[in-house]
CSV table of C-alpha atoms in Angstrom, one decimal:
chain,number,residue,atom,x,y,z
F,1,ALA,CA,0.0,0.0,0.0
F,2,GLN,CA,1.1,3.5,-0.7
F,3,THR,CA,1.8,6.0,2.1
F,4,VAL,CA,2.5,9.7,2.1
F,5,THR,CA,4.4,11.4,4.9
F,6,GLN,CA,4.7,15.0,5.8
F,7,SER,CA,7.2,15.4,8.6
F,8,GLN,CA,6.6,19.1,9.3
F,9,PRO,CA,3.3,19.7,11.1
F,10,GLU,CA,3.9,23.4,11.2
F,11,MET,CA,6.0,25.9,9.2
F,12,SER,CA,6.4,29.6,9.4
F,13,VAL,CA,7.7,32.1,6.8
F,14,GLN,CA,8.2,35.8,6.6
F,15,GLU,CA,6.2,37.6,3.9
F,16,ALA,CA,8.1,37.8,0.6
F,17,GLU,CA,10.5,35.1,1.7
F,18,THR,CA,10.8,31.5,0.4
F,19,VAL,CA,9.7,28.4,2.2
F,20,THR,CA,9.9,24.7,1.3
F,21,LEU,CA,7.5,22.1,2.5
F,22,SER,CA,8.6,18.5,2.6
F,23,CYS,CA,6.8,15.3,1.5
F,24,THR,CA,8.0,11.7,1.1
F,25,TYR,CA,6.0,8.8,-0.2
F,26,ASP,CA,6.3,5.1,-0.4
F,27,THR,CA,5.1,3.1,-3.4
F,28,SER,CA,6.1,0.1,-5.5
F,29,GLU,CA,4.5,1.6,-8.6
F,30,SER,CA,6.5,3.4,-11.3
F,31,ASP,CA,3.7,5.5,-12.7
F,32,TYR,CA,1.6,7.8,-10.6
F,33,TYR,CA,0.7,11.4,-9.9
F,34,LEU,CA,1.7,13.6,-7.0
F,35,PHE,CA,-0.2,16.7,-5.9
F,36,TRP,CA,0.0,19.6,-3.5
F,37,TYR,CA,-3.3,20.8,-2.2
F,38,LYS,CA,-4.0,23.9,-0.1
F,39,GLN,CA,-6.7,24.1,2.5
F,40,PRO,CA,-7.3,27.6,3.8
F,41,PRO,CA,-9.5,28.2,6.9
F,42,SER,CA,-12.6,28.0,4.7
F,43,ARG,CA,-11.8,24.3,4.3
F,44,GLN,CA,-12.1,24.4,0.5
F,45,MET,CA,-9.4,22.2,-0.9
F,46,ILE,CA,-7.6,23.9,-3.8
F,47,LEU,CA,-5.1,22.2,-6.1
F,48,VAL,CA,-1.8,24.0,-6.0
F,49,ILE,CA,0.4,21.9,-8.4
F,50,ARG,CA,0.6,18.5,-10.0
F,51,GLN,CA,3.5,16.3,-11.1
F,52,GLU,CA,3.3,13.2,-13.3
F,53,ALA,CA,5.9,10.6,-12.2
F,54,TYR,CA,7.0,9.9,-15.8
F,55,LYS,CA,8.0,13.5,-16.3
F,56,GLN,CA,11.5,14.4,-15.1
F,57,GLN,CA,11.0,18.1,-15.3
F,58,ASN,CA,9.8,19.7,-12.1
F,59,ALA,CA,6.3,21.3,-12.3
F,60,THR,CA,6.0,25.0,-11.8
F,61,GLU,CA,2.9,27.2,-11.3
F,62,ASN,CA,3.8,30.9,-10.9
F,63,ARG,CA,5.3,31.2,-7.4
F,64,PHE,CA,4.9,27.5,-6.6
F,65,SER,CA,7.4,24.9,-7.8
F,66,VAL,CA,8.2,21.3,-6.8
F,67,ASN,CA,11.4,19.4,-6.4
F,68,PHE,CA,10.5,15.9,-7.5
F,69,GLN,CA,13.1,13.2,-6.7
F,70,LYS,CA,11.7,9.9,-7.9
F,71,ALA,CA,14.4,7.7,-6.7
F,72,ALA,CA,14.4,9.2,-3.3
F,73,LYS,CA,10.5,9.3,-3.3
F,74,SER,CA,10.6,12.9,-2.3
F,75,PHE,CA,8.2,15.7,-3.5
F,76,SER,CA,8.8,19.0,-1.9
F,77,LEU,CA,6.9,22.2,-2.5
F,78,LYS,CA,8.7,25.6,-2.7
F,79,ILE,CA,6.7,28.8,-2.3
F,80,SER,CA,8.6,31.9,-3.5
F,81,ASP,CA,7.7,35.5,-2.5
F,82,SER,CA,5.3,34.2,0.2
F,83,GLN,CA,2.1,36.2,0.6
F,84,LEU,CA,-0.3,36.5,3.5
F,85,GLY,CA,-2.9,34.6,1.4
F,86,ASP,CA,-0.6,31.6,1.3
F,87,ALA,CA,-1.3,30.8,4.9
F,88,ALA,CA,-3.1,27.5,5.0
F,89,MET,CA,-2.8,23.8,5.6
F,90,TYR,CA,-0.9,22.1,2.8
F,91,PHE,CA,-1.4,18.5,1.9
F,92,CYS,CA,0.8,16.3,-0.3
F,93,ALA,CA,-1.2,13.6,-2.1
F,94,TYR,CA,-0.5,10.5,-4.2
F,95,ARG,CA,-2.6,9.0,-6.9
F,96,SER,CA,-2.0,5.8,-8.7
F,97,ARG,CA,-2.4,5.5,-12.4
F,98,ALA,CA,-3.6,1.9,-12.1
F,99,ARG,CA,-7.1,1.8,-13.5
F,100,ASN,CA,-8.5,-0.1,-10.6
F,101,GLN,CA,-7.5,2.7,-8.3
F,102,GLY,CA,-9.5,5.3,-10.1
F,103,GLY,CA,-9.1,8.8,-8.7
F,104,LYS,CA,-8.3,7.7,-5.1
F,105,LEU,CA,-6.0,10.2,-3.4
F,106,ILE,CA,-3.8,9.2,-0.5
F,107,PHE,CA,-3.0,12.2,1.6
F,108,GLY,CA,-0.2,13.1,4.0
F,109,GLN,CA,-1.0,14.5,7.4
F,110,GLY,CA,-0.6,18.1,6.3
F,111,THR,CA,1.7,21.0,7.1
F,112,GLU,CA,0.2,24.2,8.6
F,113,LEU,CA,1.9,27.2,7.0
F,114,SER,CA,1.8,30.6,8.7
F,115,VAL,CA,3.0,33.7,7.0
F,116,LYS,CA,4.2,36.6,9.1
F,117,PRO,CA,3.8,40.2,7.9
Z,1,LYS,CA,-19.2,27.0,-14.4
Z,2,ALA,CA,-20.5,26.4,-10.9
Z,3,GLY,CA,-18.2,24.4,-8.6
Z,4,VAL,CA,-18.9,21.3,-6.5
Z,5,THR,CA,-21.7,21.9,-4.1
Z,6,GLN,CA,-22.4,20.0,-0.9
Z,7,THR,CA,-25.4,20.1,1.3
Z,8,PRO,CA,-26.0,20.6,4.1
Z,9,ARG,CA,-22.9,22.5,5.1
Z,10,TYR,CA,-23.3,21.8,8.8
Z,11,LEU,CA,-25.1,19.1,10.6
Z,12,ILE,CA,-25.6,18.0,14.2
Z,13,LYS,CA,-26.8,14.5,14.9
Z,14,THR,CA,-27.1,12.2,17.9
Z,15,ARG,CA,-25.4,8.9,18.4
Z,16,GLY,CA,-27.4,6.1,16.8
Z,17,GLN,CA,-29.1,8.2,14.2
Z,18,GLN,CA,-28.4,8.1,10.5
Z,19,VAL,CA,-27.4,10.9,8.2
Z,20,THR,CA,-27.4,11.5,4.4
Z,21,LEU,CA,-25.0,14.0,2.8
Z,22,SER,CA,-25.3,15.2,-0.7
Z,23,CYS,CA,-22.8,16.2,-3.4
Z,24,SER,CA,-23.5,17.8,-6.8
Z,25,PRO,CA,-20.5,17.7,-9.1
Z,26,ILE,CA,-19.4,20.2,-11.6
Z,27,SER,CA,-21.6,20.1,-14.7
Z,28,GLY,CA,-20.3,17.4,-17.0
Z,29,HIS,CA,-18.2,15.6,-14.4
Z,30,ARG,CA,-19.2,12.0,-14.0
Z,31,SER,CA,-16.9,10.8,-11.2
Z,32,VAL,CA,-17.5,11.7,-7.6
Z,33,SER,CA,-15.2,10.7,-4.7
Z,34,TRP,CA,-15.8,11.1,-1.0
Z,35,TYR,CA,-13.3,11.8,1.8
Z,36,GLN,CA,-13.5,12.0,5.6
Z,37,GLN,CA,-11.3,14.5,7.3
Z,38,THR,CA,-10.6,14.3,11.1
Z,39,PRO,CA,-7.9,15.8,13.2
Z,40,GLY,CA,-6.7,12.3,14.3
Z,41,GLN,CA,-6.9,10.3,11.0
Z,42,GLY,CA,-6.4,13.1,8.5
Z,43,LEU,CA,-8.0,12.8,5.1
Z,44,GLN,CA,-9.2,9.3,4.3
Z,45,PHE,CA,-10.8,8.0,1.1
Z,46,LEU,CA,-14.3,6.7,1.5
Z,47,PHE,CA,-15.4,5.7,-2.0
Z,48,GLU,CA,-15.7,6.7,-5.6
Z,49,TYR,CA,-18.6,6.5,-8.0
Z,50,PHE,CA,-18.7,6.7,-11.8
Z,51,SER,CA,-21.7,6.2,-14.0
Z,52,GLU,CA,-23.8,5.2,-11.0
Z,53,THR,CA,-21.4,2.4,-10.0
Z,54,GLN,CA,-19.1,2.3,-7.0
Z,55,ARG,CA,-15.6,1.9,-8.5
Z,56,ASN,CA,-13.4,2.0,-5.5
Z,57,LYS,CA,-13.9,1.8,-1.7
Z,58,GLY,CA,-11.8,2.8,1.2
Z,59,ASN,CA,-11.4,1.0,4.5
Z,60,PHE,CA,-14.5,2.0,6.3
Z,61,PRO,CA,-17.2,-0.1,8.0
Z,62,GLY,CA,-20.4,-1.0,6.2
Z,63,ARG,CA,-22.2,1.7,8.1
Z,64,PHE,CA,-20.8,4.0,5.4
Z,65,SER,CA,-22.5,3.7,2.1
Z,66,GLY,CA,-23.1,5.8,-1.0
Z,67,ARG,CA,-24.8,6.0,-4.3
Z,68,GLN,CA,-24.7,8.0,-7.5
Z,69,PHE,CA,-27.7,9.1,-9.6
Z,70,SER,CA,-28.0,9.3,-13.3
Z,71,ASN,CA,-27.3,13.1,-13.2
Z,72,SER,CA,-24.0,12.3,-11.4
Z,73,ARG,CA,-25.2,13.7,-8.1
Z,74,SER,CA,-24.0,11.6,-5.2
Z,75,GLU,CA,-25.2,10.9,-1.7
Z,76,MET,CA,-23.4,9.2,1.2
Z,77,ASN,CA,-25.2,7.7,4.1
Z,78,VAL,CA,-23.9,6.9,7.6
Z,79,SER,CA,-26.1,4.7,9.7
Z,80,THR,CA,-25.9,4.2,13.5
Z,81,LEU,CA,-23.7,7.2,14.0
Z,82,GLU,CA,-20.9,7.1,16.5
Z,83,LEU,CA,-19.0,9.9,18.1
Z,84,GLY,CA,-16.0,9.1,16.0
Z,85,ASP,CA,-17.9,9.9,12.8
Z,86,SER,CA,-17.7,13.6,13.7
Z,87,ALA,CA,-15.7,14.9,10.8
Z,88,LEU,CA,-15.6,17.1,7.7
Z,89,TYR,CA,-16.8,15.2,4.8
Z,90,LEU,CA,-15.5,16.3,1.4
Z,91,CYS,CA,-16.6,15.3,-2.0
Z,92,ALA,CA,-14.6,15.8,-5.2
Z,93,SER,CA,-15.6,15.5,-8.8
Z,94,SER,CA,-13.6,14.9,-11.9
Z,95,PRO,CA,-14.6,14.6,-15.6
Z,96,ARG,CA,-13.9,10.8,-15.9
Z,97,LEU,CA,-12.5,7.9,-13.9
Z,98,ALA,CA,-8.8,7.3,-13.8
Z,99,THR,CA,-7.8,10.3,-16.0
Z,100,PRO,CA,-5.0,12.7,-15.5
Z,101,TYR,CA,-7.4,15.4,-14.6
Z,102,GLU,CA,-7.3,16.7,-11.1
Z,103,GLN,CA,-10.2,16.5,-8.8
Z,104,TYR,CA,-12.2,19.5,-7.7
Z,105,PHE,CA,-13.3,19.6,-4.2
Z,106,GLY,CA,-16.5,20.9,-2.6
Z,107,PRO,CA,-16.6,23.0,0.6
Z,108,GLY,CA,-17.5,20.0,2.7
Z,109,THR,CA,-20.2,19.1,5.2
Z,110,ARG,CA,-19.2,19.4,8.8
Z,111,LEU,CA,-20.9,16.6,10.8
Z,112,THR,CA,-21.0,16.7,14.6
Z,113,VAL,CA,-22.2,13.7,16.4
Z,114,THR,CA,-23.3,14.2,20.1
């Protein structure tokens, strides 16, 4: 079974600075997706960024980028130029590409990010 | 396009009762998944429906059940409620099953069992 681990329950960053959130996962599969989701106090889960395992190039979405190390099974999220609106719980998630797994997401425990003005 | 909607947003029930939660996916989306979020267990997958059929199921007792209608709307039911069922229940929709498309989440239903 696949597992996702986020070892940092809480992180803090100064506004305009850069912060990196860590995520490791365990799987025997070679093809899968990895995601970072953001959950603000409103509890609405918002997709931040997605990475396909077969792509070596790290995904980037504006101020958000990932460092995907497939061999190490590591998938960290870097937030550049942090803004107050980035404060939220961040979840790392794994999704198999096996057809019998459908769209099932396996989530880490989350990292609470606070942004200081 | 309207997002995923969930009703009700908040619910208080008593132990032993049953509850039904509803999820309307984004128009055109045919796959609906349900997740339970608690402080202790985090986010856990409940089940996934596509074309009115359950395609995948998480590790939850039989008290948790669901269904999907022909318009893709989905309901989940929890019978004989326990205090531990208090949680935020999230549903997510996607266009198809097992596609590279990401899932879009609804705002959740907060269930409190007393």
